[in-house]
Short mmCIF file of N, CA and C in Angstrom, two decimals:
data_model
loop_
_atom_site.label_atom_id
_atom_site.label_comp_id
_atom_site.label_asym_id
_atom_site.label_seq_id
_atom_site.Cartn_x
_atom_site.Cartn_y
_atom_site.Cartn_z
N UNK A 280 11.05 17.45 17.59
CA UNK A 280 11.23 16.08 17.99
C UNK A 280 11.45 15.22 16.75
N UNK A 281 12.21 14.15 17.08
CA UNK A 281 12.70 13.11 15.97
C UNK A 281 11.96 12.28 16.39
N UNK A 282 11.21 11.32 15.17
CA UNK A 282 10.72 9.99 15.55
C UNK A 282 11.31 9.10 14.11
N UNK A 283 12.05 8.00 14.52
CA UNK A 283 12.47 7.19 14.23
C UNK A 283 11.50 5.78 13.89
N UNK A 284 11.09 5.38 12.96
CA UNK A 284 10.56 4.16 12.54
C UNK A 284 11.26 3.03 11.59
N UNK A 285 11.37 2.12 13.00
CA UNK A 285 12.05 0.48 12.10
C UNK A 285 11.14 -0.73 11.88
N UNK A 286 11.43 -1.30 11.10
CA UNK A 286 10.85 -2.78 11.16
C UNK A 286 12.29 -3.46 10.98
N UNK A 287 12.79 -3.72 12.34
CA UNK A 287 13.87 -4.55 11.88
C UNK A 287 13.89 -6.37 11.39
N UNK A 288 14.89 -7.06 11.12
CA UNK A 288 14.62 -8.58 10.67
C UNK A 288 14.40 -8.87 11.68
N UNK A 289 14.40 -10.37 11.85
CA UNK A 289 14.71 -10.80 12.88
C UNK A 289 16.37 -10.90 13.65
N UNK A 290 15.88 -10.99 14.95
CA UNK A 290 17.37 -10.90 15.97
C UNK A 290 18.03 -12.02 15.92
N UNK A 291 18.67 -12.15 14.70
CA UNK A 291 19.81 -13.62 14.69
C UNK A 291 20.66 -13.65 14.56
N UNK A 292 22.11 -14.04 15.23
CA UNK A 292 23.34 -14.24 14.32
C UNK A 292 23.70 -12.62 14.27
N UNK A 293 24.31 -12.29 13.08
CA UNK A 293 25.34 -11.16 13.18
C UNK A 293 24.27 -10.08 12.44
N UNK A 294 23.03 -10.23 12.11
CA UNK A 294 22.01 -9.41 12.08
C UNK A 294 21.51 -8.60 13.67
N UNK A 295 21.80 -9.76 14.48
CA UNK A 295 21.08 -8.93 15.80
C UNK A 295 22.20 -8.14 16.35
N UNK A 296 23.43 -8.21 16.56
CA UNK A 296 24.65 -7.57 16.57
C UNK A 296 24.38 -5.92 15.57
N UNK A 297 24.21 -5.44 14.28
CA UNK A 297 23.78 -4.70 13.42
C UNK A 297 23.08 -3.95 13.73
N UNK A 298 21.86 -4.88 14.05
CA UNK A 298 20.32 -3.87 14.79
C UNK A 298 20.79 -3.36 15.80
N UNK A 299 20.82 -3.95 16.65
CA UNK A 299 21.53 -3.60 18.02
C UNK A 299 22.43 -2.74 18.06
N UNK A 300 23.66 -2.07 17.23
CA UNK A 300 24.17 -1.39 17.54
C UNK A 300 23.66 -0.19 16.66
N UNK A 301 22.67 -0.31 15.82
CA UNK A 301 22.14 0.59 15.67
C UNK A 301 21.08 1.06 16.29
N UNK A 302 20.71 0.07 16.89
CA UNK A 302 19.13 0.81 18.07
C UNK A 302 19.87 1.54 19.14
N UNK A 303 21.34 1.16 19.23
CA UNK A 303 22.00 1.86 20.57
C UNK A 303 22.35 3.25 20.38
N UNK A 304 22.89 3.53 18.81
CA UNK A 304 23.22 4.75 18.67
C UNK A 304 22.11 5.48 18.33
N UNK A 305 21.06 5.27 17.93
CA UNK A 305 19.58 6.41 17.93
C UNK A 305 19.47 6.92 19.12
N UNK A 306 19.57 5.75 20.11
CA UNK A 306 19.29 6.26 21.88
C UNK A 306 20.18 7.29 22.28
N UNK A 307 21.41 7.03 21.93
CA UNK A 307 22.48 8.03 22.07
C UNK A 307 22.36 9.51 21.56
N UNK A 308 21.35 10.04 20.55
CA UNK A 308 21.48 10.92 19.98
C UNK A 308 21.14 11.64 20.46
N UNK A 309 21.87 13.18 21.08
CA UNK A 309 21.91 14.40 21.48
C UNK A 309 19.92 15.00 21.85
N UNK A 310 19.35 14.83 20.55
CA UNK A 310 18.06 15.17 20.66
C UNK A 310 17.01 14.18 21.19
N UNK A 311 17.37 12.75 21.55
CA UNK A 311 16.43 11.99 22.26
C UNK A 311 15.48 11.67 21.51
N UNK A 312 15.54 11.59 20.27
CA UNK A 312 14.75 10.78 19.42
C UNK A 312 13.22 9.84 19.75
N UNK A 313 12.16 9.40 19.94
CA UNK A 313 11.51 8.39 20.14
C UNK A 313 11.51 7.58 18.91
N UNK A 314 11.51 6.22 19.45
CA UNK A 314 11.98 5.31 18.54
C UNK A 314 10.69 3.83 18.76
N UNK A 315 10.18 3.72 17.42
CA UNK A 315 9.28 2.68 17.53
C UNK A 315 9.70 1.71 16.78
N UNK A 316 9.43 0.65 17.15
CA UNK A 316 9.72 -0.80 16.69
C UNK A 316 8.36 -1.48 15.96
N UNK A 317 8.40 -1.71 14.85
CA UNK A 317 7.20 -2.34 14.53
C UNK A 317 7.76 -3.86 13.86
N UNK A 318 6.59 -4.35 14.15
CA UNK A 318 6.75 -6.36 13.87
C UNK A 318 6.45 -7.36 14.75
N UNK A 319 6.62 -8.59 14.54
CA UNK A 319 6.80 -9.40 15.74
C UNK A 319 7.57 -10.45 15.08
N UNK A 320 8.68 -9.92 14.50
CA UNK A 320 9.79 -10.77 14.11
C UNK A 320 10.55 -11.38 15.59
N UNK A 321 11.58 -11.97 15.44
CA UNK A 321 12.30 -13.14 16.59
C UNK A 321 12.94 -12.12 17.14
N UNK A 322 12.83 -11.66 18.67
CA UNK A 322 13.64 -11.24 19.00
C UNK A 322 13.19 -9.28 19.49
N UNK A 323 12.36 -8.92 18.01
CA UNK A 323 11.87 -7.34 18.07
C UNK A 323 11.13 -7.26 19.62
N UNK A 324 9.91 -7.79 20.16
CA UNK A 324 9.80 -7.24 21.66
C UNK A 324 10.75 -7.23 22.71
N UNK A 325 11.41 -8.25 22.80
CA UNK A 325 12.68 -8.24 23.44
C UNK A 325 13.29 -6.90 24.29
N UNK A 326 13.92 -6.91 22.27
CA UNK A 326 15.28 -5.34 22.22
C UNK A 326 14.11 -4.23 22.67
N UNK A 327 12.82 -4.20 22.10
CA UNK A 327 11.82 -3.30 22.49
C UNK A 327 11.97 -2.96 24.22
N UNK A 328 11.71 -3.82 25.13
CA UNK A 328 11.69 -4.02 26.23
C UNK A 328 12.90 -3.39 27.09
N UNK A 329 13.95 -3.89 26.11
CA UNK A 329 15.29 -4.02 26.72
C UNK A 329 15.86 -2.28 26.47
N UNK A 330 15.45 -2.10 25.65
CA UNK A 330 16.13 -0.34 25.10
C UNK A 330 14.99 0.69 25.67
N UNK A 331 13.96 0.60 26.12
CA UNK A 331 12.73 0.98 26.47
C UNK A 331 11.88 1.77 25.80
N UNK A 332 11.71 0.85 24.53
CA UNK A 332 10.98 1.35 23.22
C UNK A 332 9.61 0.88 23.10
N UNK A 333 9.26 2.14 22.55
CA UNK A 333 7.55 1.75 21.90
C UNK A 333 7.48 0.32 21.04
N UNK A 334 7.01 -0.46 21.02
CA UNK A 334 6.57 -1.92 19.92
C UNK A 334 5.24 -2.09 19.84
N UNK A 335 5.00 -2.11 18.49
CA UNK A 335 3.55 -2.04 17.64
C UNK A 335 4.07 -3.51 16.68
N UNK A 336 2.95 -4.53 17.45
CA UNK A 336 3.98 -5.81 16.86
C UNK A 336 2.36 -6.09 15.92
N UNK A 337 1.64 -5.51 15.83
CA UNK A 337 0.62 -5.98 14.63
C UNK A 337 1.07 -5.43 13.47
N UNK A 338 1.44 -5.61 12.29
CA UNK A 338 1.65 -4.58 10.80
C UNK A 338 1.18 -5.34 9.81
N UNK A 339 -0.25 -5.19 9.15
CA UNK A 339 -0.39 -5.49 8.24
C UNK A 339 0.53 -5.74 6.46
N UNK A 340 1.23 -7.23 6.40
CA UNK A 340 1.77 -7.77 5.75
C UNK A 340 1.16 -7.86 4.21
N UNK A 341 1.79 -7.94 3.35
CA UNK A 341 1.05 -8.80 2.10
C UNK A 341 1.35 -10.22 1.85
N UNK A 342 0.32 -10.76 1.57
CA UNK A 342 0.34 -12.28 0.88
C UNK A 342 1.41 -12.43 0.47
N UNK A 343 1.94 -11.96 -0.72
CA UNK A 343 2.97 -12.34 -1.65
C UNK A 343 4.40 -12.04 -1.12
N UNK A 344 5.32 -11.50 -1.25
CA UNK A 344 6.77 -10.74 -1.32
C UNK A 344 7.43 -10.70 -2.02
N UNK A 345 7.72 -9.39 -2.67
CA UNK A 345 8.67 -10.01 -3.79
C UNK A 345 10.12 -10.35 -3.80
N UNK A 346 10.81 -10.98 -4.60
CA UNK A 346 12.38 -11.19 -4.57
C UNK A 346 13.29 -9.89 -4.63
N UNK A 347 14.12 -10.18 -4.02
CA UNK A 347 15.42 -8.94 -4.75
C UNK A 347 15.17 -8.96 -5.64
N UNK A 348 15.24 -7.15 -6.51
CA UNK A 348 15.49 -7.40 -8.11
C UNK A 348 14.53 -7.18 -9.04
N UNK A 349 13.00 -6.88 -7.87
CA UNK A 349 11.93 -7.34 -8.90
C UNK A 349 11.34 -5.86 -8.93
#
C-alpha cells in the first residue's frame, strides 16, 4: 500500500487549480493510494471532503518561519 502525505497551501487562485489537479491524479493511481491531508489552511477540509480523504487539521506549527533562502 501507498500512503501519500500533503500539507497543501491554501485553496486560492491558480494554487487551488495545482493542488487540485494533483489530488486528482493520486486518486487516479492504478494502486489506490490513501491519501491524507494535513492542516487547516483555506479550503484543505473542503477538497478533503470533496475527494473523500482522510484530514488531520491539527499540526503542530512553529512560532517563527523561515524565509526562502535561509
Amino acid at each position: 500500500m501507498l500512503t501519500i502525505f500533503a500539507t497543501p497551501k491554501a485553496f486560492r487562485g491558480h494554487i487551488d487549480v495545482i493542488q487540485r489537479n494533483a489530488i486528482k491524479s493520486w486518486t487516479l493511481l492504478s494502486i489506490n493510494p490513501e491519501i491524507i491531508l494535513f492542516g487547516d489552511d483555506e479550503g484543505t477540509p473542503e477538497v478533503a471532503r470533496e475527494f473523500g480523504l482522510q484530514h488531520i487539521p491539527a499540526v503542530a506549527r512553529q512560532r517563527f518561519r523561515r524565509s526562502a533562502g535561509q
